[in-house]
């Protein structure tokens, strides 16, 4: 439009995107979509991206990811797919559950700047006076699996709190209204206790299996019980108490 070449338009748009990314002024923006209505401009955008792309030695240039989205996966992406899959398999160590937090936006309008500030300060006071945070520290937090992460996400969604999971430091931080933080913290503590009890019992069963093996005969064949049943039988024998065992 206006006599400007399509290549210049592509350069200008991509320069704006690059400038925005480098500024890091809006951390909430996670994805930028370029909609190209004229098919003939695809080549111009592709050429512009290639000009701005860092040298091949750079790891995963972001323009390559944009190009792959528009034009298909590059050969370098295919060569590195195995490494990326291995990285994706690693469990998250530190993460914030943000996907379901919808901010409330309040616009203030008044006759003077002082009135707006007074109203803003009053709203801030109402919002923060009932805010509370609680950090749970427990080494068993490192044992939480995907199911535990899902439970944390559900707790956040149901109670409207903000949760930060930090596995390396064995902490979970809960922020929100005081009563919600207390309720969610209690549920997280109960979940951690369940994990601790389960893991402790599994390790105990492993230890017992190295010392004694319970089983039964099926004809002339000796069939050992699984480790958990073996633990129950040995404890029952030591404590001289009853135990029910199902043999399929």
XYZ file of C-alpha atoms in Angstrom:
248
model
C 0.000 0.000 0.000
C 1.132 3.576 -0.669
C 3.816 2.407 -3.092
C 5.746 0.454 -0.441
C 7.119 -2.888 -1.599
C 5.883 -6.081 0.023
C 9.459 -6.929 1.058
C 9.732 -3.624 2.936
C 6.407 -4.310 4.660
C 7.626 -7.752 5.737
C 10.878 -6.274 7.082
C 9.003 -3.583 9.019
C 6.581 -6.034 10.631
C 9.296 -8.497 11.628
C 11.515 -5.684 12.923
C 8.642 -4.635 15.182
C 8.249 -8.194 16.481
C 12.000 -8.504 17.111
C 12.061 -5.185 18.945
C 9.139 -6.255 21.100
C 10.767 -9.591 21.993
C 14.081 -7.968 22.882
C 12.420 -5.306 25.034
C 10.795 -7.937 27.297
C 8.315 -5.264 28.308
C 5.285 -7.551 28.355
C 6.096 -10.891 29.943
C 2.483 -12.049 29.714
C 2.633 -12.328 25.901
C 3.615 -15.904 25.053
C 2.708 -16.173 21.354
C 2.594 -13.824 18.343
C 0.662 -14.807 15.204
C 1.308 -13.211 11.819
C -1.671 -13.399 9.458
C -0.631 -13.034 5.802
C -3.630 -12.467 3.535
C -1.714 -12.312 0.257
C -0.087 -15.667 -0.642
C 2.491 -13.921 -2.813
C 3.893 -12.230 0.300
C 4.854 -15.537 1.927
C 8.160 -15.527 0.079
C 8.898 -11.970 1.212
C 8.279 -12.873 4.853
C 10.345 -16.026 4.497
C 13.271 -14.109 3.009
C 13.014 -11.474 5.732
C 13.108 -14.147 8.423
C 16.141 -15.796 6.835
C 17.991 -12.463 6.790
C 17.323 -11.918 10.484
C 18.082 -15.465 11.567
C 21.266 -15.880 13.675
C 24.158 -18.073 12.439
C 23.608 -21.858 12.337
C 25.708 -22.320 15.484
C 23.086 -20.564 17.585
C 20.764 -22.951 19.390
C 17.120 -22.945 18.272
C 16.821 -19.408 16.813
C 13.315 -18.158 17.374
C 12.898 -17.142 13.736
C 13.417 -20.789 12.794
C 10.531 -21.720 15.036
C 8.329 -19.081 13.372
C 9.445 -20.268 9.932
C 8.701 -23.857 10.859
C 5.194 -22.864 11.883
C 4.523 -21.181 8.540
C 6.597 -23.170 6.072
C 7.086 -26.546 7.755
C 9.763 -28.062 10.018
C 13.346 -27.237 9.030
C 16.021 -29.869 8.606
C 17.880 -28.617 11.684
C 14.703 -29.027 13.727
C 14.387 -32.592 12.481
C 18.003 -33.330 13.386
C 17.474 -31.967 16.902
C 14.073 -33.585 17.449
C 15.566 -36.429 19.471
C 17.274 -34.007 21.885
C 14.080 -31.957 22.213
C 12.046 -35.073 23.006
C 14.517 -36.018 25.741
C 14.253 -32.523 27.241
C 10.458 -32.661 27.117
C 10.476 -35.963 28.990
C 12.133 -34.331 31.998
C 9.669 -33.448 34.727
C 9.251 -29.740 35.457
C 11.373 -28.658 38.406
C 9.994 -25.164 38.972
C 6.724 -23.890 37.559
C 3.897 -21.496 38.254
C 0.335 -22.590 37.584
C -0.879 -19.607 35.578
C -2.997 -21.009 32.776
C -6.312 -20.597 34.579
C -5.718 -17.245 36.286
C -7.901 -14.591 34.677
C -7.020 -11.073 35.856
C -9.758 -8.633 36.837
C -9.308 -5.267 35.116
C -10.780 -2.156 36.741
C -10.879 1.187 34.897
C -11.145 4.310 37.063
C -12.466 7.661 35.893
C -12.953 10.778 38.031
C -12.892 14.567 37.943
C -9.306 14.809 39.176
C -6.100 12.806 39.384
C -6.324 12.936 43.187
C -9.759 11.300 43.152
C -8.538 8.531 40.875
C -5.525 7.910 43.118
C -7.693 7.848 46.244
C -10.030 5.308 44.666
C -7.077 3.252 43.437
C -5.461 3.221 46.885
C -8.760 2.174 48.471
C -9.171 -0.696 46.010
C -5.583 -1.792 46.593
C -6.239 -1.843 50.326
C -9.375 -3.963 49.905
C -7.523 -6.385 47.637
C -4.418 -6.800 49.786
C -5.866 -6.720 53.305
C -7.143 -10.298 53.028
C -4.182 -11.588 51.016
C -1.874 -14.184 52.507
C 0.867 -16.525 51.370
C 2.179 -19.745 52.819
C 5.303 -21.657 51.838
C 5.279 -25.393 52.482
C 8.740 -26.948 52.808
C 9.097 -30.716 52.750
C 11.710 -32.965 51.130
C 8.924 -35.282 49.967
C 7.718 -32.544 47.597
C 10.419 -33.774 45.204
C 8.552 -37.081 44.974
C 5.373 -35.525 43.534
C 4.638 -36.926 40.078
C 2.374 -35.803 37.229
C -0.681 -36.824 39.224
C 0.462 -34.564 42.061
C 0.990 -31.682 39.630
C -2.542 -32.218 38.322
C -3.920 -32.079 41.867
C -2.109 -28.767 42.433
C -3.638 -27.353 39.244
C -7.098 -28.484 40.340
C -6.666 -26.909 43.786
C -5.689 -23.621 42.188
C -8.607 -23.732 39.773
C -11.186 -24.544 42.451
C -9.978 -22.142 45.145
C -8.667 -19.226 43.085
C -5.179 -19.241 44.598
C -1.760 -18.914 42.978
C 0.635 -21.851 43.388
C 4.393 -21.968 42.727
C 5.976 -25.438 42.695
C 9.747 -25.505 43.326
C 11.105 -29.048 43.366
C 14.844 -28.252 43.787
C 14.111 -26.320 46.985
C 11.351 -28.730 48.068
C 8.804 -25.924 48.426
C 5.267 -25.125 47.328
C 4.101 -21.522 47.760
C 0.386 -20.730 47.938
C -0.889 -17.147 47.605
C -4.462 -15.874 47.810
C -7.204 -15.061 50.281
C -6.354 -16.140 53.809
C -9.082 -18.761 54.176
C -8.371 -20.228 50.729
C -4.627 -20.394 51.379
C -5.255 -22.219 54.659
C -7.613 -24.755 53.074
C -5.373 -25.418 50.069
C -2.270 -25.681 52.276
C -3.971 -28.300 54.441
C -4.915 -30.327 51.361
C -1.374 -30.096 49.999
C 0.013 -31.237 53.348
C -2.346 -34.226 53.269
C -1.235 -35.043 49.719
C 2.439 -34.871 50.724
C 1.730 -37.152 53.694
C 0.088 -39.647 51.359
C 3.141 -39.601 49.088
C 5.464 -39.987 52.079
C 3.506 -42.950 53.457
C 3.352 -44.636 50.054
C 7.045 -44.183 49.259
C 8.097 -45.243 52.755
C 6.037 -48.407 52.491
C 7.451 -49.179 49.043
C 11.008 -48.813 50.321
C 10.203 -50.932 53.350
C 8.740 -53.617 51.089
C 11.882 -53.526 48.954
C 14.045 -53.977 52.046
C 11.970 -56.894 53.349
C 12.046 -58.604 49.950
C 15.832 -58.783 50.194
C 15.601 -60.554 53.571
C 12.609 -62.876 53.363
C 10.357 -64.216 50.623
C 6.830 -65.430 51.257
C 4.947 -67.492 48.739
C 2.815 -70.552 48.159
C 3.027 -73.818 46.265
C 0.998 -74.467 43.182
C 1.600 -78.140 42.676
C 5.370 -78.439 42.860
C 5.995 -74.843 41.806
C 6.800 -72.183 44.396
C 4.983 -68.930 43.601
C 6.375 -65.893 45.470
C 4.058 -63.074 46.499
C 4.589 -59.529 45.289
C 6.677 -57.224 47.473
C 3.765 -55.457 49.171
C 2.026 -58.732 50.048
C 5.363 -60.107 51.219
C 5.663 -57.112 53.570
C 2.165 -57.621 54.977
C 2.791 -61.319 55.621
C 6.136 -60.747 57.322
C 4.745 -58.003 59.557
C 1.736 -60.148 60.417
C 4.044 -63.042 61.288
C 6.299 -60.831 63.439
C 3.389 -59.181 65.240
C 1.409 -62.438 65.439
C -1.633 -60.781 63.918
C -4.136 -61.862 61.247
C -3.890 -60.859 57.599
C -6.096 -61.615 54.596
C -4.352 -62.576 51.359
C -6.082 -63.248 48.048
C -4.528 -65.929 45.841
C -5.864 -65.782 42.304
